[in-house]
Coordinates of C-alpha atoms and ligand atoms in Angstrom, one line a residue:
M1 CA 23.7 39.1 -116.1
N2 CA 25.3 41.9 -113.9
T3 CA 29.3 41.9 -114.9
T4 CA 30.2 45.4 -112.7
P5 CA 31.4 45.3 -110.8
W6 CA 33.6 42.2 -109.8
A7 CA 34.5 41.7 -113.6
G8 CA 38.3 41.1 -114.1
R9 CA 38.9 41.3 -110.3
T10 CA 40.9 38.7 -108.4
V11 CA 39.1 37.7 -105.4
L12 CA 40.3 35.7 -102.8
V13 CA 37.4 33.2 -100.9
T14 CA 38.6 31.1 -97.9
G15 CA 36.6 28.2 -96.9
A16 CA 35.2 28.0 -100.5
E17 CA 34.9 24.7 -100.7
G18 CA 32.3 25.2 -97.7
F19 CA 28.0 25.6 -97.9
I20 CA 28.0 29.5 -98.0
G21 CA 32.0 29.5 -99.9
S22 CA 31.3 27.7 -102.5
T23 CA 27.7 29.4 -102.8
L24 CA 29.9 32.4 -103.0
V25 CA 32.3 31.2 -105.6
D26 CA 29.2 30.7 -107.9
L27 CA 28.2 34.0 -107.3
L28 CA 31.0 35.9 -108.0
L29 CA 32.2 33.9 -111.2
E30 CA 28.7 34.5 -112.2
R31 CA 29.7 38.3 -112.2
G32 CA 33.1 37.8 -113.6
A33 CA 35.4 37.4 -111.5
H34 CA 38.6 35.5 -111.1
V35 CA 38.6 33.6 -107.7
R36 CA 41.2 31.8 -105.9
A37 CA 39.4 29.4 -104.0
F38 CA 41.5 28.9 -100.6
V39 CA 40.8 25.2 -99.3
H40 CA 41.6 23.2 -96.3
Y41 CA 44.2 20.7 -96.8
K42 CA 43.0 17.1 -96.5
P43 CA 45.4 14.5 -97.0
Y44 CA 42.3 12.3 -98.8
A45 CA 42.1 15.5 -101.6
E46 CA 38.8 16.4 -100.9
K47 CA 37.3 19.3 -102.5
G48 CA 34.5 19.3 -101.2
H49 CA 31.3 21.7 -103.1
L50 CA 33.6 22.9 -106.0
S51 CA 33.8 19.7 -107.4
H52 CA 32.1 21.1 -110.1
L53 CA 34.9 23.7 -110.5
L54 CA 38.1 21.6 -110.5
D55 CA 38.9 22.4 -114.1
D56 CA 37.4 26.1 -114.6
P57 CA 40.2 28.3 -115.4
R58 CA 38.7 30.8 -113.9
V59 CA 39.0 29.2 -110.6
E60 CA 42.5 28.6 -108.9
M61 CA 42.4 26.1 -105.9
L62 CA 45.0 26.8 -103.2
A63 CA 45.1 24.2 -100.7
G64 CA 46.0 25.6 -97.2
D65 CA 45.1 26.4 -92.9
V66 CA 44.4 29.3 -92.4
R67 CA 46.3 29.0 -88.9
D68 CA 48.8 28.7 -91.2
P69 CA 49.8 32.4 -91.9
G70 CA 52.6 32.3 -94.4
R71 CA 50.5 30.2 -96.5
V72 CA 47.7 32.7 -95.6
S73 CA 50.3 35.7 -97.1
E74 CA 50.6 33.8 -100.5
A75 CA 46.8 33.1 -101.1
V76 CA 45.7 37.0 -100.6
A77 CA 49.0 38.4 -102.3
G78 CA 47.6 40.0 -105.8
C79 CA 43.6 40.2 -104.5
D80 CA 41.5 43.0 -104.3
T81 CA 39.1 41.4 -102.2
V82 CA 39.2 38.8 -99.7
F83 CA 35.8 37.1 -97.9
H84 CA 37.0 35.2 -94.5
L85 CA 34.4 32.5 -94.4
A86 CA 36.8 29.5 -93.3
A87 CA 36.2 28.7 -89.8
L88 CA 35.1 25.5 -87.3
I89 CA 31.2 26.3 -87.5
G90 CA 29.5 23.1 -85.3
I91 CA 28.5 24.1 -82.1
P92 CA 28.2 21.0 -80.6
Y93 CA 32.2 19.7 -81.2
S94 CA 33.1 23.6 -80.3
Y95 CA 32.2 21.9 -76.3
D96 CA 34.4 19.4 -77.4
S97 CA 36.9 20.6 -78.6
P98 CA 37.4 25.0 -77.4
G99 CA 40.7 25.3 -78.2
A100 CA 41.1 24.3 -81.6
Y101 CA 38.1 27.5 -82.1
V102 CA 40.3 29.2 -81.1
Q103 CA 43.4 28.2 -83.1
T104 CA 41.1 28.3 -86.7
N105 CA 38.8 31.3 -85.9
V106 CA 40.4 33.5 -84.0
V107 CA 44.4 33.6 -85.1
G108 CA 43.1 32.0 -88.5
T109 CA 41.3 35.5 -88.8
E110 CA 44.4 37.2 -87.2
N111 CA 46.8 35.7 -89.7
I112 CA 44.0 36.5 -92.7
A113 CA 43.7 40.5 -91.3
E114 CA 47.7 41.0 -91.0
A115 CA 48.5 39.4 -94.9
C116 CA 45.3 41.8 -95.8
R117 CA 47.3 44.7 -94.5
R118 CA 50.8 43.2 -95.8
H119 CA 49.1 43.2 -99.2
S120 CA 46.9 46.3 -99.1
V121 CA 44.0 44.8 -100.5
R122 CA 40.8 46.7 -101.0
R123 CA 38.6 45.1 -98.8
L124 CA 38.3 42.3 -96.4
V125 CA 35.0 41.1 -95.6
H126 CA 35.4 38.7 -92.4
T127 CA 32.5 36.5 -91.6
S128 CA 30.6 36.7 -88.3
T129 CA 27.7 34.9 -86.7
S130 CA 24.9 36.2 -84.9
E131 CA 25.9 33.7 -82.2
V132 CA 27.2 36.2 -81.2
Y133 CA 25.0 37.8 -79.7
G134 CA 23.5 34.9 -77.8
T135 CA 19.3 35.2 -76.6
A136 CA 18.6 38.2 -78.0
L137 CA 18.2 41.1 -75.0
T138 CA 16.0 42.8 -77.1
A139 CA 14.8 42.8 -80.7
P140 CA 14.8 42.5 -83.4
I141 CA 18.7 42.3 -83.0
A142 CA 20.6 45.2 -84.0
E143 CA 24.3 45.3 -84.7
D144 CA 25.0 46.9 -80.9
H145 CA 23.2 44.5 -79.1
P146 CA 25.6 43.3 -76.5
L147 CA 27.8 39.8 -77.2
Q148 CA 27.5 37.3 -74.9
P149 CA 29.5 34.3 -75.6
Q150 CA 27.0 31.5 -75.1
S151 CA 29.3 28.7 -76.5
P152 CA 33.0 28.5 -76.9
Y153 CA 32.1 28.6 -80.8
S154 CA 30.3 32.1 -80.1
A155 CA 33.4 33.3 -78.0
S156 CA 35.9 32.1 -81.1
K157 CA 33.6 34.1 -83.4
I158 CA 33.7 37.6 -80.6
G159 CA 37.3 36.7 -80.5
A160 CA 37.5 36.8 -84.8
D161 CA 35.7 39.9 -85.2
M162 CA 37.3 41.9 -82.8
M163 CA 40.6 40.8 -84.3
A164 CA 39.1 42.0 -87.8
L165 CA 37.8 45.1 -86.6
S166 CA 40.9 45.9 -84.3
H167 CA 43.1 46.4 -88.0
W168 CA 40.7 48.7 -89.3
H169 CA 41.4 51.2 -85.7
A170 CA 44.9 50.6 -85.4
F171 CA 45.5 50.3 -88.9
E172 CA 42.8 51.6 -91.3
L173 CA 42.9 48.2 -93.2
P174 CA 39.4 48.3 -95.3
V175 CA 37.1 46.0 -93.1
T176 CA 34.0 44.3 -93.0
V177 CA 32.3 42.4 -90.6
V178 CA 29.8 41.0 -92.2
R179 CA 27.1 38.9 -89.7
P180 CA 24.8 36.2 -91.1
F181 CA 21.8 35.2 -89.2
N182 CA 21.1 31.5 -90.2
T183 CA 21.6 30.5 -93.2
Y184 CA 20.7 27.8 -95.4
G185 CA 20.0 25.9 -97.9
P186 CA 21.6 23.2 -101.1
R187 CA 24.6 21.7 -99.7
Q188 CA 24.5 22.9 -96.2
S189 CA 26.0 19.8 -93.7
A190 CA 24.2 17.9 -91.5
R191 CA 25.0 19.6 -88.7
A192 CA 22.8 22.6 -89.3
V193 CA 19.2 22.3 -88.2
I194 CA 17.6 21.9 -91.4
P195 CA 19.3 19.2 -93.4
A196 CA 19.0 17.7 -89.9
I197 CA 15.6 17.7 -90.8
L198 CA 15.3 16.9 -94.1
A199 CA 17.7 13.6 -94.2
Q200 CA 15.2 12.5 -91.8
L201 CA 12.2 12.7 -93.3
H202 CA 13.9 11.9 -96.8
S203 CA 15.2 8.5 -94.8
G204 CA 11.1 7.7 -94.2
A205 CA 11.9 8.3 -90.4
R206 CA 8.3 8.4 -88.5
E207 CA 10.3 10.3 -85.7
I208 CA 11.4 13.0 -86.5
R209 CA 14.3 13.4 -83.2
L210 CA 15.4 17.2 -82.4
G211 CA 16.8 19.2 -80.0
S212 CA 14.7 21.9 -78.2
L213 CA 11.8 23.0 -80.1
T214 CA 11.1 26.1 -78.8
P215 CA 14.3 28.3 -79.7
T216 CA 13.9 30.8 -82.5
R217 CA 15.7 31.5 -85.5
D218 CA 15.9 33.8 -88.5
F219 CA 16.4 32.2 -91.6
T220 CA 18.1 33.2 -94.7
Y221 CA 18.2 31.8 -98.3
V222 CA 22.0 31.2 -99.2
T223 CA 21.8 32.7 -102.0
D224 CA 20.6 36.4 -100.9
T225 CA 23.1 35.4 -98.2
A226 CA 26.0 35.5 -100.8
R227 CA 24.1 38.4 -102.6
G228 CA 24.4 39.9 -99.2
F229 CA 28.0 39.5 -99.3
L230 CA 28.8 41.2 -102.4
A231 CA 26.5 44.2 -101.4
V232 CA 28.7 44.8 -98.2
A233 CA 32.2 44.4 -100.2
E234 CA 30.7 47.6 -102.2
C235 CA 29.5 49.3 -99.5
E236 CA 31.7 52.3 -98.4
R237 CA 29.1 53.1 -95.3
A238 CA 30.0 49.3 -94.2
L239 CA 33.7 50.5 -93.7
G240 CA 35.1 49.2 -89.8
Q241 CA 31.4 48.3 -89.5
V242 CA 29.7 45.3 -88.3
V243 CA 26.5 45.0 -90.8
N244 CA 23.6 41.7 -90.0
L245 CA 22.2 39.8 -92.6
G246 CA 19.2 38.3 -92.1
T247 CA 15.2 38.3 -93.1
G248 CA 13.9 39.9 -90.1
R249 CA 11.5 37.1 -89.3
E250 CA 11.3 34.5 -87.3
I251 CA 10.3 31.0 -86.9
S252 CA 10.2 28.6 -83.6
I253 CA 12.2 25.5 -84.4
G254 CA 9.1 23.0 -83.6
D255 CA 7.3 25.3 -86.3
L256 CA 9.9 24.3 -88.4
A257 CA 9.7 20.9 -88.8
Q258 CA 6.2 21.1 -89.5
A259 CA 7.1 23.7 -92.3
L260 CA 9.9 21.1 -93.7
I261 CA 7.2 18.2 -93.6
V262 CA 4.8 20.1 -95.9
A263 CA 7.6 21.2 -98.0
S264 CA 9.3 17.3 -97.8
G265 CA 5.2 15.7 -98.8
R266 CA 6.2 13.6 -96.1
D267 CA 4.5 12.6 -92.9
A268 CA 6.3 12.4 -89.6
R269 CA 6.0 13.2 -86.1
V270 CA 8.7 15.0 -84.3
V271 CA 10.6 14.4 -81.0
S272 CA 12.8 16.2 -78.6
D273 CA 16.1 14.1 -78.0
P274 CA 17.7 14.7 -75.0
A275 CA 21.5 13.8 -76.8
R276 CA 20.8 17.0 -79.4
L277 CA 19.9 19.7 -76.0
R278 CA 22.6 21.9 -75.7
P279 CA 23.8 22.9 -72.0
S280 CA 21.1 25.2 -70.4
G281 CA 23.1 28.2 -70.1
S282 CA 24.3 27.5 -73.8
E283 CA 20.8 27.0 -75.0
V284 CA 20.2 30.4 -77.6
H285 CA 16.3 30.7 -77.4
R286 CA 15.8 33.7 -79.7
L287 CA 17.4 35.2 -82.7
L288 CA 15.5 37.2 -85.0
S289 CA 17.6 40.3 -86.9
D290 CA 17.1 43.4 -87.1
N291 CA 18.8 44.4 -91.1
R292 CA 18.6 48.3 -91.1
R293 CA 22.1 48.6 -92.4
A294 CA 22.2 46.0 -95.3
R295 CA 19.0 47.1 -96.8
E296 CA 20.0 50.9 -96.4
W297 CA 23.8 51.2 -96.5
A298 CA 23.6 48.5 -99.3
G299 CA 20.8 47.7 -100.6
W300 CA 20.2 44.5 -99.8
E301 CA 17.3 42.8 -99.8
P302 CA 16.3 39.1 -99.3
E303 CA 14.3 37.4 -102.8
V304 CA 13.7 34.2 -101.4
S305 CA 10.9 33.2 -99.1
L306 CA 10.9 30.4 -96.7
T307 CA 8.6 28.2 -98.0
E308 CA 10.3 28.5 -101.5
G309 CA 13.7 28.1 -100.1
L310 CA 12.5 25.0 -98.3
K311 CA 11.0 23.3 -101.3
H312 CA 14.4 23.8 -102.6
T313 CA 16.6 22.6 -100.0
S314 CA 14.1 19.4 -99.5
A315 CA 14.4 18.8 -103.6
W316 CA 18.2 19.3 -102.8
V317 CA 18.7 17.0 -99.7
A318 CA 16.5 14.0 -101.4
A319 CA 18.4 14.1 -103.6
N320 CA 21.7 13.7 -102.0
L321 CA 20.6 11.7 -98.9
S322 CA 23.8 9.5 -98.9
L323 CA 25.9 12.9 -98.4
F324 CA 23.5 12.2 -94.9
A325 CA 23.5 9.7 -92.3
P326 CA 20.0 10.6 -91.2
G327 CA 19.9 8.5 -87.8
R328 CA 22.4 9.2 -86.1
Y329 CA 23.7 13.1 -84.3
Q330 CA 26.5 14.4 -85.9
V331 CA 28.5 16.4 -83.8
Ligands
NAD1 N1 25.7 28.2 -92.1 C1 25.5 29.4 -91.6 O1 24.4 29.4 -90.9 C2 25.9 30.4 -90.6 C3 25.8 32.0 -90.0 C4 26.2 32.5 -89.7 C5 27.9 33.0 -89.9 N2 28.5 31.8 -90.6 C6 29.7 31.7 -91.0 O2 29.8 31.4 -92.1 C7 30.5 31.1 -92.4 C8 30.9 29.4 -93.3 O3 30.4 28.8 -93.0 P1 29.5 27.4 -93.7 O4 27.9 27.4 -92.7 O5 29.8 27.5 -95.0 O6 30.5 26.4 -93.3 P2 31.1 25.1 -93.7 O7 32.1 24.2 -92.7 O8 30.5 24.6 -94.8 O9 32.2 26.4 -93.9 C9 33.4 26.3 -93.7 C10 34.7 26.0 -94.3 O10 35.9 26.4 -93.8 C11 36.9 25.6 -93.9 N3 38.3 25.1 -92.3 C12 37.7 25.1 -91.4 N4 39.0 24.9 -90.7 C13 40.0 25.8 -91.8 C14 41.4 26.1 -91.6 N5 42.0 25.1 -90.5 N6 42.0 25.9 -92.7 C15 41.0 26.4 -93.6 N7 39.5 26.4 -94.3 C16 39.5 25.9 -92.9 C17 36.0 24.4 -93.8 O11 37.4 23.3 -94.9 C18 34.8 24.4 -94.4 O12 35.4 24.8 -96.4 C19 31.5 30.5 -91.0 O13 32.5 31.4 -90.6 C20 30.9 30.8 -90.3 O14 30.7 31.1 -89.2 C21 27.0 30.3 -90.9

């Protein structure tokens, strides 16, 4: 077990109860950190994917909302490193409620950056997304690729990234923007394509209903993404910079569905469902990462192959089918 350099550090993770956040919390604990987990306050006391850590003395749970600067400041006080993952992430819901994305993603990030400045944290790692690039104009996509806001979600993440980076330029706040391409694995919600397909397969559907089948994506297994967060947080060269996290391989959604049919051992036909199509100008047709910065600057390598990762994810969805409503399209 590698306990350095995280041993004994107090680390804040926002969005800690989410898919990537909870995986990052598990990894930080494995590396010896003390974790302050900022979880979105909900009146029905739900702790998302952190229920296995509720009584763990190494984890301090703090319920709050990133839109509240006072609560955010309390959460950041005394932390060495802040990993900011809290965000509204669904693209379809961003068509319905763009203002909520501005508040949570842009204003929330400003609150985090401001609190990190006030409390002099060693490093803020802010989470971006490959969606900010829009359809690849050149591939693979390097960090200097133009940013194209093809959805309100993408626009809000571009705003958030710029807010975080402005604190580096204007105030020398030690910020790194980590930009994951599509991440998948256990704990992901049914709003994402891989669990959406697997939930339909494991519930015995003979027809898998999907949006467009031709777009390509670069899928990274969640434990690889989490290791990437730790690697960039330790990388001096990444200060004030954006670092892509992706495998450098792409697969179309149609081919992915076929790979999932194999991984799940089920049999089904894939059909395109018009209700799941994005508006045409909003569809991102190609995302493929140039991951040289992550490899060369931070020494990061993805370790889990797509075949292996899809098998693990399939087994997790099969064992947790009650979390999904397979026949229904969740915005
Ligand atoms: N999953 C992917 O493929 C992917 C790819 C690129 C980037 N990202 C980014 O990674 C981060 C984590 O995404 P995820 O896939 O784990 O999604 P997720 O929805 O599981 O996690 C997001 C978390 O943010 C929390 N949150 C939402 N609004 C909040 C608020 N107002 N205050 C406090 N917390 C709030 C949610 O409760 C949730 O736990 C996001 O910033 C997302 O944009 C995800």
